[in-house]
Coordinates of C-alpha atoms in Angstrom, one line a residue:
M1295 CA -4.3 -28.2 29.9
A1296 CA -1.0 -27.2 28.1
F1297 CA 1.0 -24.3 30.0
F1298 CA 1.8 -22.4 26.9
T1299 CA -0.2 -22.5 23.9
V1300 CA 2.5 -21.6 20.6
I1301 CA 0.0 -19.5 17.9
I1302 CA 2.5 -20.2 14.6
P1303 CA 0.4 -18.3 11.8
L1304 CA 1.2 -19.3 8.6
Y1305 CA 0.8 -17.9 5.2
N1306 CA 3.3 -19.0 2.1
K1307 CA 6.4 -19.8 4.2
E1308 CA 7.2 -23.7 2.7
K1309 CA 10.9 -23.0 3.0
Y1310 CA 10.8 -22.2 6.7
I1311 CA 7.6 -23.8 8.4
K1312 CA 9.2 -26.8 9.2
N1313 CA 12.5 -25.4 10.8
A1314 CA 9.6 -23.0 13.0
I1315 CA 7.6 -26.1 14.5
E1316 CA 10.6 -28.1 14.9
S1317 CA 12.1 -25.6 17.2
V1318 CA 9.1 -25.3 19.3
L1319 CA 9.4 -29.2 19.2
D1320 CA 12.9 -28.9 20.5
Q1321 CA 12.1 -26.8 23.8
T1322 CA 13.4 -27.8 27.1
F1323 CA 10.1 -27.0 28.7
T1324 CA 7.7 -29.7 27.0
D1325 CA 4.3 -28.3 28.3
F1326 CA 2.9 -26.7 25.6
E1327 CA 0.4 -26.9 22.8
I1328 CA 1.3 -26.0 19.4
L1329 CA -1.8 -24.1 17.1
V1330 CA -0.4 -23.8 13.4
I1331 CA -3.3 -21.4 11.5
D1332 CA -2.7 -21.5 7.8
D1333 CA -4.2 -18.6 6.5
F1334 CA -5.5 -20.2 2.9
S1335 CA -1.5 -20.3 2.0
S1336 CA -1.1 -21.1 -1.9
D1337 CA 2.1 -22.8 -1.6
K1338 CA 2.8 -26.0 0.1
S1339 CA 3.1 -24.8 3.6
A1340 CA -0.2 -26.6 5.0
V1341 CA 0.8 -29.7 3.6
I1342 CA 4.5 -29.7 5.2
A1343 CA 2.9 -28.2 8.8
S1344 CA 0.1 -31.1 8.4
K1345 CA 3.1 -33.9 8.8
F1346 CA 3.6 -32.6 12.4
E1347 CA -0.2 -33.0 13.2
S1348 CA -0.2 -35.0 16.9
E1349 CA -2.3 -34.2 19.8
K1350 CA 0.2 -31.6 20.9
V1351 CA 0.4 -29.7 17.4
Q1352 CA -2.8 -28.7 15.8
L1353 CA -3.3 -27.5 12.3
I1354 CA -6.6 -24.7 11.9
Y1355 CA -7.2 -23.5 8.0
H1356 CA -9.2 -20.3 7.2
E1357 CA -11.3 -20.7 4.2
K1358 CA -10.0 -17.6 2.6
N1359 CA -6.7 -15.0 3.5
C1360 CA -7.6 -13.1 6.1
G1361 CA -4.6 -11.4 7.2
L1362 CA -1.9 -11.8 10.5
S1363 CA -4.3 -9.7 13.1
T1364 CA -7.0 -11.9 12.1
T1365 CA -5.1 -15.2 11.8
R1366 CA -3.4 -14.5 15.8
N1367 CA -6.9 -13.9 16.9
S1368 CA -8.1 -17.3 15.4
G1369 CA -5.5 -19.0 17.7
I1370 CA -6.0 -16.9 20.6
K1371 CA -9.7 -18.1 20.7
K1372 CA -8.9 -21.4 20.5
A1373 CA -5.6 -21.9 22.9
N1374 CA -6.8 -24.1 25.8
S1375 CA -3.9 -22.5 28.4
N1376 CA -3.6 -19.2 30.3
Y1377 CA -0.2 -18.0 28.5
I1378 CA 0.0 -17.6 24.8
T1379 CA 3.0 -17.5 23.2
F1380 CA 3.9 -16.5 19.1
L1381 CA 6.5 -17.8 16.6
D1382 CA 6.1 -16.4 12.9
A1383 CA 6.6 -19.4 10.5
D1384 CA 9.9 -17.8 9.3
D1385 CA 11.2 -17.4 12.7
L1386 CA 13.0 -19.7 15.2
W1387 CA 13.1 -20.1 18.8
K1388 CA 16.5 -21.2 20.8
P1389 CA 15.7 -24.5 22.6
T1390 CA 15.2 -22.7 26.0
F1391 CA 13.1 -19.7 25.1
L1392 CA 9.7 -21.2 26.9
E1393 CA 12.3 -22.7 29.9
S1394 CA 13.1 -18.8 29.9
I1395 CA 9.5 -17.4 30.2
F1396 CA 8.2 -19.7 32.3
Q1397 CA 11.3 -18.4 35.2
L1398 CA 9.7 -15.2 34.0
I1399 CA 6.2 -16.0 35.4
Q1400 CA 7.5 -18.1 38.0
N1401 CA 9.6 -15.1 39.6
F1402 CA 7.4 -12.1 38.5
P1403 CA 4.2 -12.5 39.7
E1404 CA 2.4 -9.1 39.1
A1405 CA 3.6 -9.0 35.4
R1406 CA 1.3 -10.5 32.8
I1407 CA 3.5 -9.6 29.9
F1408 CA 6.7 -11.5 30.0
G1409 CA 9.6 -10.9 26.8
T1410 CA 13.4 -11.9 26.0
N1411 CA 15.7 -10.3 23.8
Y1412 CA 16.4 -11.5 20.6
E1413 CA 19.3 -11.6 17.5
E1414 CA 18.9 -10.7 14.4
I1415 CA 19.6 -12.7 11.1
W1416 CA 20.4 -10.7 7.8
D1417 CA 21.2 -13.5 5.4
T1418 CA 24.6 -15.0 7.0
V1419 CA 25.2 -11.8 9.2
I1420 CA 24.1 -12.0 12.7
K1421 CA 23.4 -8.7 14.6
N1422 CA 22.2 -7.8 17.8
P1423 CA 19.2 -5.2 17.6
R1424 CA 19.5 -1.6 19.1
N1425 CA 16.5 -1.9 20.7
G1426 CA 17.7 -0.6 24.8
S1427 CA 18.8 -4.1 25.6
E1428 CA 22.3 -2.8 25.5
I1429 CA 21.6 -0.6 28.5
L1430 CA 20.3 -3.4 31.1
P1431 CA 23.0 -5.6 32.2
I1432 CA 24.1 -8.8 30.2
N1433 CA 22.1 -11.1 33.1
F1434 CA 19.1 -8.5 33.3
T1435 CA 16.0 -10.2 34.6
G1436 CA 13.1 -8.3 36.0
Y1437 CA 10.2 -5.6 35.5
I1438 CA 10.9 -2.4 33.0
N1439 CA 9.0 0.3 32.1
F1440 CA 8.1 -0.8 27.9
F1441 CA 7.0 2.8 26.8
K1442 CA 10.6 4.6 28.4
I1443 CA 13.1 2.3 27.0
N1444 CA 11.5 1.0 23.8
V1445 CA 12.6 4.0 21.8
K1446 CA 14.8 2.7 19.5
Q1447 CA 14.0 -0.9 17.7
G1448 CA 11.5 -3.5 19.7
I1449 CA 12.9 -4.2 23.1
Y1450 CA 10.6 -7.6 22.1
N1451 CA 9.4 -8.6 19.2
H1452 CA 5.9 -11.0 18.6
G1453 CA 8.4 -13.9 18.7
S1454 CA 9.6 -13.4 21.7
I1455 CA 7.0 -12.6 23.9
C1456 CA 4.2 -14.8 25.7
F1457 CA 1.0 -12.6 26.8
H1458 CA -1.5 -13.8 30.0
K1459 CA -5.1 -14.7 28.4
E1460 CA -6.2 -11.7 31.1
V1461 CA -4.2 -9.3 28.6
Y1462 CA -6.8 -10.0 26.0
E1463 CA -9.6 -9.9 28.4
K1464 CA -8.9 -6.1 29.2
V1465 CA -7.4 -4.9 26.0
G1466 CA -9.0 -6.8 23.5
F1467 CA -7.7 -8.7 20.5
Y1468 CA -5.5 -7.5 17.2
N1469 CA -7.1 -5.2 15.5
E1470 CA -8.4 -6.6 12.0
K1471 CA -8.6 -3.7 10.3
I1472 CA -5.1 -3.0 10.1
N1473 CA -3.0 -4.9 8.2
F1474 CA 0.4 -3.2 8.8
S1475 CA 2.2 -3.2 12.2
E1476 CA -1.0 -4.3 14.0
D1477 CA 1.9 -5.5 16.8
L1478 CA 2.5 -1.7 17.8
D1479 CA -1.4 -1.0 18.5
F1480 CA -1.8 -4.4 20.6
N1481 CA 1.6 -3.6 22.4
I1482 CA 0.2 -0.2 23.9
R1483 CA -3.3 -1.0 24.6
A1484 CA -1.5 -3.9 26.6
N1485 CA 1.8 -2.4 28.0
Y1486 CA -0.4 0.2 29.2
N1487 CA -2.7 -1.8 31.4
F1488 CA -0.1 -4.4 32.5
K1489 CA 3.4 -4.9 33.7
L1490 CA 5.7 -6.5 31.8
A1491 CA 8.7 -8.7 33.2
Y1492 CA 11.8 -9.4 30.9
T1493 CA 15.1 -11.2 30.2
N1494 CA 17.9 -9.9 28.7
S1495 CA 18.8 -12.9 27.5
I1496 CA 18.5 -13.7 23.5
Q1497 CA 16.3 -16.9 23.2
M1498 CA 14.6 -16.2 19.5
R1499 CA 16.2 -15.6 16.3
Y1500 CA 14.0 -12.7 14.1
F1501 CA 15.0 -13.5 10.2
M1502 CA 15.1 -10.2 8.7
Q1503 CA 14.9 -10.7 4.6
T1504 CA 12.7 -13.6 4.3
E1505 CA 10.1 -14.2 1.4
N1506 CA 6.9 -12.8 1.8
Q1507 CA 7.5 -10.5 5.1
L1508 CA 5.5 -7.9 5.9
T1509 CA 7.6 -5.9 7.6
Q1510 CA 9.6 -5.5 4.0
S1511 CA 6.7 -4.5 2.0
S1512 CA 5.3 -1.1 1.0
L1513 CA 2.6 0.5 3.0
L1514 CA 1.0 1.9 -0.2
N1515 CA -2.8 0.6 0.5
K1516 CA -1.5 -0.5 3.8
T1517 CA -4.0 0.8 6.9
I1518 CA -1.4 1.2 9.8
P1519 CA -2.3 2.2 13.3
D1520 CA -3.9 5.6 14.2
F1521 CA -1.6 6.6 17.2
D1522 CA -3.9 9.9 17.7
T1523 CA -5.9 7.3 19.2
Y1524 CA -4.0 7.2 22.4
E1525 CA -3.9 11.3 22.9
N1526 CA -5.6 11.1 26.2
W1527 CA -3.2 8.5 27.4
E1528 CA 0.2 10.4 26.5
K1529 CA -1.3 13.7 28.0
T1530 CA -0.6 12.1 31.7
N1531 CA 2.4 9.7 30.6
S1532 CA 5.5 11.5 29.1
D1533 CA 7.0 8.1 28.5
L1534 CA 4.4 7.0 26.1
K1535 CA 4.4 10.3 24.7
K1536 CA 7.6 9.9 23.8
Y1537 CA 7.4 6.3 22.2
L1538 CA 4.6 7.4 20.6
D1539 CA 6.6 10.2 18.6
F1540 CA 9.1 7.7 18.1
E1541 CA 6.6 5.2 16.2
R1542 CA 4.9 8.0 14.4
Y1543 CA 9.0 9.1 13.1
V1544 CA 9.4 5.5 12.4
L1545 CA 6.3 5.1 10.6
G1546 CA 6.2 8.9 8.9
K1547 CA 10.0 8.4 7.5
R1548 CA 8.6 5.1 5.7
L1549 CA 5.5 6.5 4.3
K1550 CA 7.6 9.2 2.7
K1551 CA 9.9 7.0 1.5
N1552 CA 6.8 5.3 -0.3
N1553 CA 5.9 9.1 -1.5
D1554 CA 2.5 8.4 0.3
L1555 CA 0.7 11.6 1.2
R1556 CA 0.1 10.5 5.0
W1557 CA 3.7 10.9 6.1
K1558 CA 2.2 14.9 7.0
K1559 CA -0.8 13.9 9.2
M1560 CA 1.8 11.1 10.8
I1561 CA 4.5 13.4 11.9
A1562 CA 2.2 16.4 12.8
T1563 CA 1.9 16.0 16.3
I1564 CA 5.7 15.1 17.4
D1565 CA 7.7 16.6 19.9
S1566 CA 10.7 17.3 17.9
R1567 CA 12.3 17.1 21.5
N1568 CA 11.5 13.6 21.6
L1569 CA 13.6 12.5 18.7
N1570 CA 17.5 13.0 18.7
W1571 CA 19.0 15.2 16.0
K1572 CA 19.5 12.6 13.7
Q1573 CA 15.8 11.6 13.5
N1574 CA 15.1 15.2 13.2
V1575 CA 17.0 15.3 10.1
L1576 CA 15.9 12.7 8.2
L1577 CA 12.5 13.6 8.7
K1578 CA 13.0 16.8 6.7
M1579 CA 14.7 14.9 3.8
P1580 CA 13.1 14.0 0.3
S1581 CA 12.3 10.5 -0.3
L1582 CA 14.9 9.8 -2.9
V1583 CA 17.4 10.5 -0.2
L1584 CA 15.9 8.2 2.3
N1585 CA 15.7 5.3 0.0
T1586 CA 19.5 6.0 -1.2
L1587 CA 20.4 5.6 2.5
D1588 CA 18.6 2.2 3.2
K1589 CA 20.7 1.0 -0.2
L1590 CA 23.5 1.8 1.5
K1591 CA 22.6 1.0 5.2
L1592 CA 22.0 -2.7 3.6
F1593 CA 25.3 -2.7 1.7
L1594 CA 27.4 -2.1 4.9
L1595 CA 25.2 -4.7 6.6
K1596 CA 26.3 -7.5 4.3
L1597 CA 30.2 -5.9 5.4
G1598 CA 29.1 -6.6 8.9
I1599 CA 28.6 -3.3 9.7
K1600 CA 25.0 -2.2 11.4
T1601 CA 24.4 1.8 11.2
S1602 CA 21.4 3.4 12.8
T1603 CA 19.9 6.6 14.0
Y1604 CA 19.4 4.7 17.6

């Protein structure tokens, strides 16, 4: 029984999967198994991944394309360890990622969620996320309130996180009806019920502009989380309410940019006091202006300048 199970969802990432798997095999902490779940790729992704098959690396095939939630759930159900981690096929771990997670597990026994910081790769530009980690000491390691600090970019992403199996046993799996931002829905359930131990150490490289990346796609015809599901929880947890209002802002603005009328319902219950003045102004802008600002933001990134409303 390995200490960690590493789940790599794979769908049409032939240019990246080799490096992703190698970044796991190069870990300083070596007690792990890798489950590559191929979600019916139509390129050479599965062929490339199959070259790594061994006692340590197993390739599991879907007979049809099922989506990210189902792919992750397939891996969880096949996992042979108590600690489950994920790495998208187009991202990379630093060599000490698993070692850092292991230390969190040893030092913070009350936690069942363990995360690290990460860095963003925008083509040739490397940037630190504006995710709340900047208010923590550089060498911070400890428990954090996910909902209180996580009102910018994600304090972790799903390539820099580890969950104990108990989390899935209590809160369930990824919602397979959601095919955009399913991570958000799961994070709410997980962090509402369990403690998060976190290190500010950057242990993962998150590539922001790769091919077939869901986070860059349109929301049209996508099923997104219904944050109103957690209405009773947010009534008694002001940190959760603020977090959900921030996520309503993020998704509402994106829906508006896609001229998707669901944006009106998404932002209807936002308490404007939970957003800053920039965010409140942006929500009132037309889609044409919002899309123009996005283009300007990408142009500035190419110059090494990162702008944000956070």
